[in-house]
Amino acid sequence: MADKNASGAKDSLGARGSRRLQAPSRRNAIILAVVLVLVGGPLLNGLLSGYERTGGGEIAIVRNGGFFDNNRIRQVVDPGSSRTWIGLYSKVHKYPAQQRFYTITSKESKGEREGVDVVTVPSADGVNMGLEGTLYFTLNLDHQALKSFDDKFGTRKFRGVGGGAYFAWEGDKGWSAFLDQVVRPVIDNDLRSQINSFRCAELVSSCALVQNTSSAANAQKPLAGGAQPQSNNANIAKVQQAINTSLAADLENTLGGKFVTNLHFNLVRVTLPEKVQDAVDRAQAAFAQVSEAQARVATAKAEAAANKARQDGYNKCPTCARIEELRALPQGITVYAPGNPNGALLPRR
């Protein structure tokens, strides 16, 4: 019995000793696992993020971003690339590689800016005109030009219309903020310069109806007679051509390089101020009434001339007059008594 007790005591001491030896091993394993997670996780993440690819409508500028690296441009990844090694912790700036556009319109939520967006500039004769249109362009995809563009505009933020600040490569919001803050002022200036060389009536014919000038008064004369205003399409085309030429040069000077290509501005609509348009509508309504009155006068003159010609014919041919009278008799009348004082027609008895 004593031997059994002694043996049990030895087993208990051995188990406790074994547990004491296992405890440090478990702690070491936990510590090692934590170290692996803290160190290996970022390394694995950096390794996985070291690959990048682009879609068909985007091009990427890759900048160094490692712990001991500089922040210079490392490489350019062309549109529609396969998975490409770009280095650990590199930064990727993606820009649009497709044709882009900047729309100015009075239709809410249809333009680059939220709400109604119209460029208002004065004409040569001082009438404020609202302009709506769209600028089409493509970012220059030449690698050297794109690197220079990223150095100039990809390393700073631009404030959007909503108040937020974004990098130009931060999706649609960032690109729109860049266009609105850098490109839009150039568009406005070019529109102002070109529209200022045309009179209001040269772009909107109806403007001549309400201008108090001798030329406007002369322009009103044919309109009062029913003539239609001349088309302004030729002048609109001149404005578009001039803007396309000047925008290319102005944007290159403003941006500091030829960063946008294939520029084309489409002038969609030219509008007058609300009060001027109201006056035009009233003038057009007045001219419509004049034309209507003139038409009634012309009709009356024509009818009088026809009656006179008809009467002259009857005077020369009394029998013809009698025949016309008989033809004019109502149906059912068979007795004709022109001398009857109560009427020219008598029914059959």
CSV table of C-alpha atoms in Angstrom, one decimal:
chain,number,residue,atom,x,y,z
A,1,MET,CA,0.0,0.0,0.0
A,2,ALA,CA,2.8,2.4,0.8
A,3,ASP,CA,4.5,1.5,-2.5
A,4,LYS,CA,1.4,2.4,-4.4
A,5,ASN,CA,1.2,5.8,-2.6
A,6,ALA,CA,4.8,6.5,-3.4
A,7,SER,CA,4.3,5.6,-7.0
A,8,GLY,CA,1.3,7.9,-7.3
A,9,ALA,CA,3.2,10.8,-5.8
A,10,LYS,CA,6.0,10.3,-8.3
A,11,ASP,CA,3.5,10.3,-11.2
A,12,SER,CA,1.9,13.5,-10.0
A,13,LEU,CA,5.3,15.3,-9.6
A,14,GLY,CA,6.2,14.1,-13.1
A,15,ALA,CA,3.0,15.4,-14.7
A,16,ARG,CA,3.4,18.8,-13.0
A,17,GLY,CA,7.0,19.0,-14.2
A,18,SER,CA,5.9,18.1,-17.7
A,19,ARG,CA,3.3,20.9,-17.7
A,20,ARG,CA,5.9,23.4,-16.5
A,21,LEU,CA,8.2,22.4,-19.4
A,22,GLN,CA,5.3,22.7,-21.9
A,23,ALA,CA,4.2,26.2,-20.7
A,24,PRO,CA,7.2,28.1,-22.0
A,25,SER,CA,7.0,26.2,-25.3
A,26,ARG,CA,3.4,27.3,-25.9
A,27,ARG,CA,4.3,30.9,-25.0
A,28,ASN,CA,7.2,30.8,-27.5
A,29,ALA,CA,4.9,29.5,-30.2
A,30,ILE,CA,2.4,32.2,-29.6
A,31,ILE,CA,5.1,34.9,-29.6
A,32,LEU,CA,6.5,33.5,-32.8
A,33,ALA,CA,3.1,33.4,-34.5
A,34,VAL,CA,2.5,37.0,-33.5
A,35,VAL,CA,5.9,38.1,-34.9
A,36,LEU,CA,5.2,36.2,-38.2
A,37,VAL,CA,1.8,38.0,-38.5
A,38,LEU,CA,3.2,41.4,-37.8
A,39,VAL,CA,6.2,41.0,-40.0
A,40,GLY,CA,5.1,38.5,-42.6
A,41,GLY,CA,1.7,40.1,-43.1
A,42,PRO,CA,3.0,43.4,-44.5
A,43,LEU,CA,5.7,41.6,-46.5
A,44,LEU,CA,3.0,39.3,-48.1
A,45,ASN,CA,0.8,42.3,-48.7
A,46,GLY,CA,3.6,44.2,-50.3
A,47,LEU,CA,4.5,41.2,-52.4
A,48,LEU,CA,0.9,40.8,-53.6
A,49,SER,CA,0.5,44.5,-54.3
A,50,GLY,CA,3.7,44.5,-56.3
A,51,TYR,CA,1.7,43.5,-59.4
A,52,GLU,CA,-0.6,45.8,-61.3
A,53,ARG,CA,-2.5,45.8,-64.6
A,54,THR,CA,-4.6,48.3,-66.5
A,55,GLY,CA,-7.9,48.2,-68.3
A,56,GLY,CA,-8.4,49.2,-71.9
A,57,GLY,CA,-9.4,52.7,-71.0
A,58,GLU,CA,-6.6,53.6,-68.6
A,59,ILE,CA,-2.9,54.1,-68.4
A,60,ALA,CA,-0.8,54.0,-65.2
A,61,ILE,CA,2.1,56.0,-63.9
A,62,VAL,CA,4.1,54.0,-61.3
A,63,ARG,CA,6.1,55.8,-58.6
A,64,ASN,CA,8.5,54.3,-56.2
A,65,GLY,CA,7.1,53.9,-52.7
A,66,GLY,CA,9.3,51.5,-50.7
A,67,PHE,CA,10.6,52.3,-47.2
A,68,PHE,CA,14.0,53.2,-48.5
A,69,ASP,CA,13.0,54.3,-52.0
A,70,ASN,CA,12.6,57.7,-53.5
A,71,ASN,CA,9.3,58.9,-54.9
A,72,ARG,CA,10.3,59.2,-58.6
A,73,ILE,CA,8.5,57.7,-61.5
A,74,ARG,CA,9.5,54.0,-62.0
A,75,GLN,CA,7.6,53.0,-65.1
A,76,VAL,CA,4.5,53.5,-67.3
A,77,VAL,CA,2.0,50.7,-67.7
A,78,ASP,CA,0.2,51.0,-71.1
A,79,PRO,CA,-3.6,50.4,-71.5
A,80,GLY,CA,-4.9,46.9,-71.4
A,81,SER,CA,-1.7,45.4,-69.9
A,82,SER,CA,-1.3,42.0,-68.4
A,83,ARG,CA,-0.3,41.6,-64.7
A,84,THR,CA,3.0,43.6,-64.5
A,85,TRP,CA,5.6,43.7,-61.7
A,86,ILE,CA,5.8,47.3,-60.4
A,87,GLY,CA,7.9,46.8,-57.3
A,88,LEU,CA,7.1,46.6,-53.6
A,89,TYR,CA,4.9,49.4,-52.1
A,90,SER,CA,4.9,51.4,-55.4
A,91,LYS,CA,2.2,54.0,-55.9
A,92,VAL,CA,0.0,53.8,-59.0
A,93,HIS,CA,-1.6,56.8,-60.7
A,94,LYS,CA,-4.2,55.8,-63.3
A,95,TYR,CA,-5.3,58.3,-65.9
A,96,PRO,CA,-8.0,58.0,-68.7
A,97,ALA,CA,-6.6,56.7,-72.0
A,98,GLN,CA,-9.9,57.1,-73.9
A,99,GLN,CA,-11.4,60.2,-75.5
A,100,ARG,CA,-12.9,62.3,-72.7
A,101,PHE,CA,-15.3,65.3,-72.8
A,102,TYR,CA,-16.2,68.3,-70.7
A,103,THR,CA,-19.8,69.4,-71.0
A,104,ILE,CA,-21.3,72.8,-70.3
A,105,THR,CA,-25.1,72.7,-70.3
A,106,SER,CA,-28.2,74.2,-68.7
A,107,LYS,CA,-29.6,70.7,-68.1
A,108,GLU,CA,-29.1,69.7,-64.5
A,109,SER,CA,-26.9,66.7,-63.7
A,110,LYS,CA,-25.9,66.5,-67.4
A,111,GLY,CA,-22.8,68.6,-67.3
A,112,GLU,CA,-19.4,68.3,-65.7
A,113,ARG,CA,-20.7,70.5,-62.8
A,114,GLU,CA,-23.7,69.8,-60.8
A,115,GLY,CA,-26.9,71.8,-61.5
A,116,VAL,CA,-27.2,74.4,-64.3
A,117,ASP,CA,-23.9,75.4,-65.9
A,118,VAL,CA,-23.9,78.0,-68.6
A,119,VAL,CA,-21.0,80.3,-69.7
A,120,THR,CA,-22.3,83.8,-69.9
A,121,VAL,CA,-20.2,86.2,-72.0
A,122,PRO,CA,-21.0,89.6,-73.7
A,123,SER,CA,-21.3,89.9,-77.5
A,124,ALA,CA,-19.6,92.7,-79.4
A,125,ASP,CA,-22.6,94.9,-78.9
A,126,GLY,CA,-22.9,94.2,-75.2
A,127,VAL,CA,-25.6,91.5,-75.0
A,128,ASN,CA,-24.9,88.8,-72.5
A,129,MET,CA,-25.2,85.5,-74.2
A,130,GLY,CA,-25.4,82.1,-72.6
A,131,LEU,CA,-23.3,79.4,-74.2
A,132,GLU,CA,-23.6,75.6,-73.9
A,133,GLY,CA,-21.3,73.1,-75.5
A,134,THR,CA,-18.9,70.2,-75.2
A,135,LEU,CA,-15.1,70.0,-75.4
A,136,TYR,CA,-13.8,66.6,-76.7
A,137,PHE,CA,-10.1,65.7,-76.1
A,138,THR,CA,-7.7,62.9,-75.4
A,139,LEU,CA,-4.9,62.8,-72.8
A,140,ASN,CA,-1.5,62.6,-74.5
A,141,LEU,CA,-0.3,59.0,-74.0
A,142,ASP,CA,3.3,59.6,-75.0
A,143,HIS,CA,5.3,58.3,-72.0
A,144,GLN,CA,7.5,61.3,-71.6
A,145,ALA,CA,4.6,63.7,-71.9
A,146,LEU,CA,2.6,61.6,-69.4
A,147,LYS,CA,5.5,61.5,-66.9
A,148,SER,CA,5.8,65.3,-67.1
A,149,PHE,CA,2.0,65.6,-66.6
A,150,ASP,CA,2.1,63.4,-63.5
A,151,ASP,CA,5.0,65.5,-62.1
A,152,LYS,CA,3.0,68.7,-62.6
A,153,PHE,CA,-0.5,67.7,-61.8
A,154,GLY,CA,-0.5,64.2,-60.3
A,155,THR,CA,1.3,65.2,-57.2
A,156,ARG,CA,-1.1,67.9,-55.9
A,157,LYS,CA,-4.8,67.9,-55.1
A,158,PHE,CA,-7.6,69.9,-56.9
A,159,ARG,CA,-10.7,71.3,-55.3
A,160,GLY,CA,-13.9,70.1,-56.9
A,161,VAL,CA,-17.2,71.9,-57.2
A,162,GLY,CA,-18.6,70.1,-54.1
A,163,GLY,CA,-15.7,71.4,-52.0
A,164,GLY,CA,-13.6,68.2,-51.7
A,165,ALA,CA,-10.0,68.0,-52.7
A,166,TYR,CA,-8.8,65.2,-54.9
A,167,PHE,CA,-5.8,64.1,-56.9
A,168,ALA,CA,-6.4,64.1,-60.7
A,169,TRP,CA,-5.9,60.3,-60.7
A,170,GLU,CA,-8.5,59.6,-58.0
A,171,GLY,CA,-11.3,58.4,-60.3
A,172,ASP,CA,-14.0,60.5,-61.9
A,173,LYS,CA,-14.2,63.0,-59.0
A,174,GLY,CA,-10.5,63.6,-59.2
A,175,TRP,CA,-10.4,64.0,-62.9
A,176,SER,CA,-13.4,66.3,-62.9
A,177,ALA,CA,-11.8,68.4,-60.2
A,178,PHE,CA,-8.7,68.8,-62.3
A,179,LEU,CA,-10.7,69.8,-65.4
A,180,ASP,CA,-12.8,72.2,-63.5
A,181,GLN,CA,-10.0,74.0,-61.8
A,182,VAL,CA,-7.4,74.0,-64.6
A,183,VAL,CA,-9.1,73.5,-67.9
A,184,ARG,CA,-12.4,75.3,-67.4
A,185,PRO,CA,-10.9,78.8,-67.0
A,186,VAL,CA,-9.2,78.4,-70.3
A,187,ILE,CA,-12.5,77.4,-72.0
A,188,ASP,CA,-14.3,80.3,-70.5
A,189,ASN,CA,-11.6,82.8,-71.6
A,190,ASP,CA,-11.6,81.4,-75.2
A,191,LEU,CA,-15.3,81.6,-75.4
A,192,ARG,CA,-15.3,85.2,-74.2
A,193,SER,CA,-12.6,86.2,-76.7
A,194,GLN,CA,-14.4,84.6,-79.7
A,195,ILE,CA,-18.0,85.7,-78.9
A,196,ASN,CA,-16.8,89.2,-78.2
A,197,SER,CA,-16.0,89.5,-82.0
A,198,PHE,CA,-19.6,88.9,-83.1
A,199,ARG,CA,-22.7,91.0,-82.7
A,200,CYS,CA,-25.7,89.4,-81.0
A,201,ALA,CA,-27.7,89.2,-84.2
A,202,GLU,CA,-24.9,87.4,-86.0
A,203,LEU,CA,-25.3,84.5,-83.6
A,204,VAL,CA,-29.0,84.7,-82.8
A,205,SER,CA,-31.1,86.2,-85.6
A,206,SER,CA,-34.0,87.2,-83.4
A,207,CYS,CA,-31.7,89.5,-81.4
A,208,ALA,CA,-32.2,92.1,-84.2
A,209,LEU,CA,-35.9,92.4,-83.3
A,210,VAL,CA,-35.1,94.2,-80.0
A,211,GLN,CA,-31.9,96.1,-80.7
A,212,ASN,CA,-32.3,99.9,-80.9
A,213,THR,CA,-29.8,100.5,-83.7
A,214,SER,CA,-30.2,101.5,-87.4
A,215,SER,CA,-29.1,98.1,-88.5
A,216,ALA,CA,-31.6,96.5,-86.3
A,217,ALA,CA,-34.3,98.7,-87.6
A,218,ASN,CA,-33.4,97.9,-91.1
A,219,ALA,CA,-33.3,94.2,-90.2
A,220,GLN,CA,-36.9,94.5,-88.9
A,221,LYS,CA,-38.3,95.7,-92.2
A,222,PRO,CA,-38.2,92.4,-94.1
A,223,LEU,CA,-39.2,90.5,-91.0
A,224,ALA,CA,-42.4,92.6,-90.8
A,225,GLY,CA,-43.2,91.6,-94.4
A,226,GLY,CA,-43.0,88.0,-93.5
A,227,ALA,CA,-39.4,87.2,-94.5
A,228,GLN,CA,-37.5,84.7,-92.3
A,229,PRO,CA,-34.3,85.6,-90.4
A,230,GLN,CA,-31.0,84.5,-92.0
A,231,SER,CA,-29.3,81.4,-90.7
A,232,ASN,CA,-26.4,81.9,-88.2
A,233,ASN,CA,-24.9,78.5,-88.8
A,234,ALA,CA,-21.9,80.0,-90.7
A,235,ASN,CA,-21.0,82.2,-87.8
A,236,ILE,CA,-21.5,79.4,-85.3
A,237,ALA,CA,-19.1,77.3,-87.4
A,238,LYS,CA,-16.6,80.2,-87.3
A,239,VAL,CA,-16.8,80.4,-83.5
A,240,GLN,CA,-16.2,76.7,-83.2
A,241,GLN,CA,-13.2,76.7,-85.6
A,242,ALA,CA,-11.6,79.7,-83.8
A,243,ILE,CA,-12.1,78.0,-80.4
A,244,ASN,CA,-10.6,74.8,-81.6
A,245,THR,CA,-7.5,76.6,-82.8
A,246,SER,CA,-7.1,78.9,-79.8
A,247,LEU,CA,-7.8,76.2,-77.2
A,248,ALA,CA,-5.0,74.0,-78.4
A,249,ALA,CA,-2.5,76.8,-78.0
A,250,ASP,CA,-3.9,78.2,-74.8
A,251,LEU,CA,-4.1,74.9,-73.0
A,252,GLU,CA,-0.5,74.1,-74.0
A,253,ASN,CA,0.7,77.4,-72.6
A,254,THR,CA,-1.4,77.1,-69.5
A,255,LEU,CA,-0.6,73.5,-68.7
A,256,GLY,CA,3.1,73.9,-69.6
A,257,GLY,CA,3.1,71.2,-72.2
A,258,LYS,CA,1.2,69.4,-74.9
A,259,PHE,CA,-0.7,67.2,-72.5
A,260,VAL,CA,-4.1,67.0,-74.3
A,261,THR,CA,-4.6,66.2,-78.0
A,262,ASN,CA,-7.5,65.8,-80.5
A,263,LEU,CA,-9.3,68.9,-79.2
A,264,HIS,CA,-12.7,69.7,-80.6
A,265,PHE,CA,-15.3,72.1,-79.2
A,266,ASN,CA,-18.9,71.7,-80.2
A,267,LEU,CA,-21.0,74.9,-79.6
A,268,VAL,CA,-24.4,73.4,-78.9
A,269,ARG,CA,-26.6,76.3,-78.0
A,270,VAL,CA,-26.5,80.1,-77.7
A,271,THR,CA,-29.2,81.7,-75.5
A,272,LEU,CA,-30.3,85.2,-74.7
A,273,PRO,CA,-30.9,86.6,-71.2
A,274,GLU,CA,-34.4,86.0,-70.0
A,275,LYS,CA,-35.6,89.6,-70.3
A,276,VAL,CA,-34.1,89.9,-73.8
A,277,GLN,CA,-35.8,86.7,-74.8
A,278,ASP,CA,-39.1,87.9,-73.5
A,279,ALA,CA,-38.8,91.1,-75.5
A,280,VAL,CA,-37.9,89.0,-78.6
A,281,ASP,CA,-41.0,86.8,-78.0
A,282,ARG,CA,-43.2,89.9,-77.7
A,283,ALA,CA,-41.7,91.4,-80.9
A,284,GLN,CA,-42.2,88.2,-82.8
A,285,ALA,CA,-45.8,88.1,-81.6
A,286,ALA,CA,-46.3,91.7,-82.8
A,287,PHE,CA,-44.9,90.9,-86.2
A,288,ALA,CA,-47.1,87.9,-86.4
A,289,GLN,CA,-50.1,90.1,-85.7
A,290,VAL,CA,-49.0,92.6,-88.4
A,291,SER,CA,-48.5,89.8,-90.9
A,292,GLU,CA,-52.0,88.4,-90.1
A,293,ALA,CA,-53.6,91.9,-90.6
A,294,GLN,CA,-51.7,92.3,-93.8
A,295,ALA,CA,-52.9,88.9,-94.9
A,296,ARG,CA,-56.5,89.9,-94.2
A,297,VAL,CA,-56.1,93.2,-96.1
A,298,ALA,CA,-54.7,91.3,-99.1
A,299,THR,CA,-57.6,88.8,-99.0
A,300,ALA,CA,-60.2,91.6,-98.9
A,301,LYS,CA,-58.5,93.4,-101.9
A,302,ALA,CA,-58.4,90.2,-103.8
A,303,GLU,CA,-62.1,89.5,-103.1
A,304,ALA,CA,-63.1,93.1,-104.1
A,305,ALA,CA,-61.1,92.7,-107.4
A,306,ALA,CA,-62.8,89.4,-108.1
A,307,ASN,CA,-66.3,90.9,-107.5
A,308,LYS,CA,-65.5,93.9,-109.7
A,309,ALA,CA,-64.3,91.6,-112.5
A,310,ARG,CA,-67.4,89.5,-112.1
A,311,GLN,CA,-69.8,92.5,-112.2
A,312,ASP,CA,-68.0,93.8,-115.3
A,313,GLY,CA,-68.7,90.5,-116.9
A,314,TYR,CA,-72.4,90.6,-116.0
A,315,ASN,CA,-72.7,94.1,-117.4
A,316,LYS,CA,-71.4,92.9,-120.7
A,317,CYS,CA,-73.5,89.8,-120.7
A,318,PRO,CA,-76.9,90.2,-118.9
A,319,THR,CA,-78.0,86.8,-119.9
A,320,CYS,CA,-75.0,85.3,-118.1
A,321,ALA,CA,-76.1,87.2,-115.0
A,322,ARG,CA,-79.6,85.7,-115.3
A,323,ILE,CA,-78.1,82.2,-115.7
A,324,GLU,CA,-76.0,82.6,-112.6
A,325,GLU,CA,-79.2,83.7,-110.7
A,326,LEU,CA,-81.0,80.6,-111.8
A,327,ARG,CA,-78.1,78.4,-110.7
A,328,ALA,CA,-78.1,80.0,-107.3
A,329,LEU,CA,-81.8,79.1,-106.7
A,330,PRO,CA,-82.3,76.7,-103.7
A,331,GLN,CA,-83.5,73.2,-104.3
A,332,GLY,CA,-87.3,72.8,-104.4
A,333,ILE,CA,-88.1,76.2,-105.9
A,334,THR,CA,-89.8,75.9,-109.3
A,335,VAL,CA,-91.3,79.4,-109.8
A,336,TYR,CA,-89.1,82.4,-110.2
A,337,ALA,CA,-90.7,85.9,-109.7
A,338,PRO,CA,-88.1,88.6,-109.5
A,339,GLY,CA,-90.7,91.4,-109.4
A,340,ASN,CA,-92.4,90.1,-106.3
A,341,PRO,CA,-92.1,92.7,-103.5
A,342,ASN,CA,-92.2,90.0,-100.8
A,343,GLY,CA,-89.3,88.0,-102.3
A,344,ALA,CA,-87.8,86.9,-105.5
A,345,LEU,CA,-88.8,83.3,-105.0
A,346,LEU,CA,-92.3,81.7,-104.9
A,347,PRO,CA,-93.1,78.1,-104.1
A,348,ARG,CA,-95.3,76.1,-106.5
A,349,ARG,CA,-99.1,76.1,-105.7
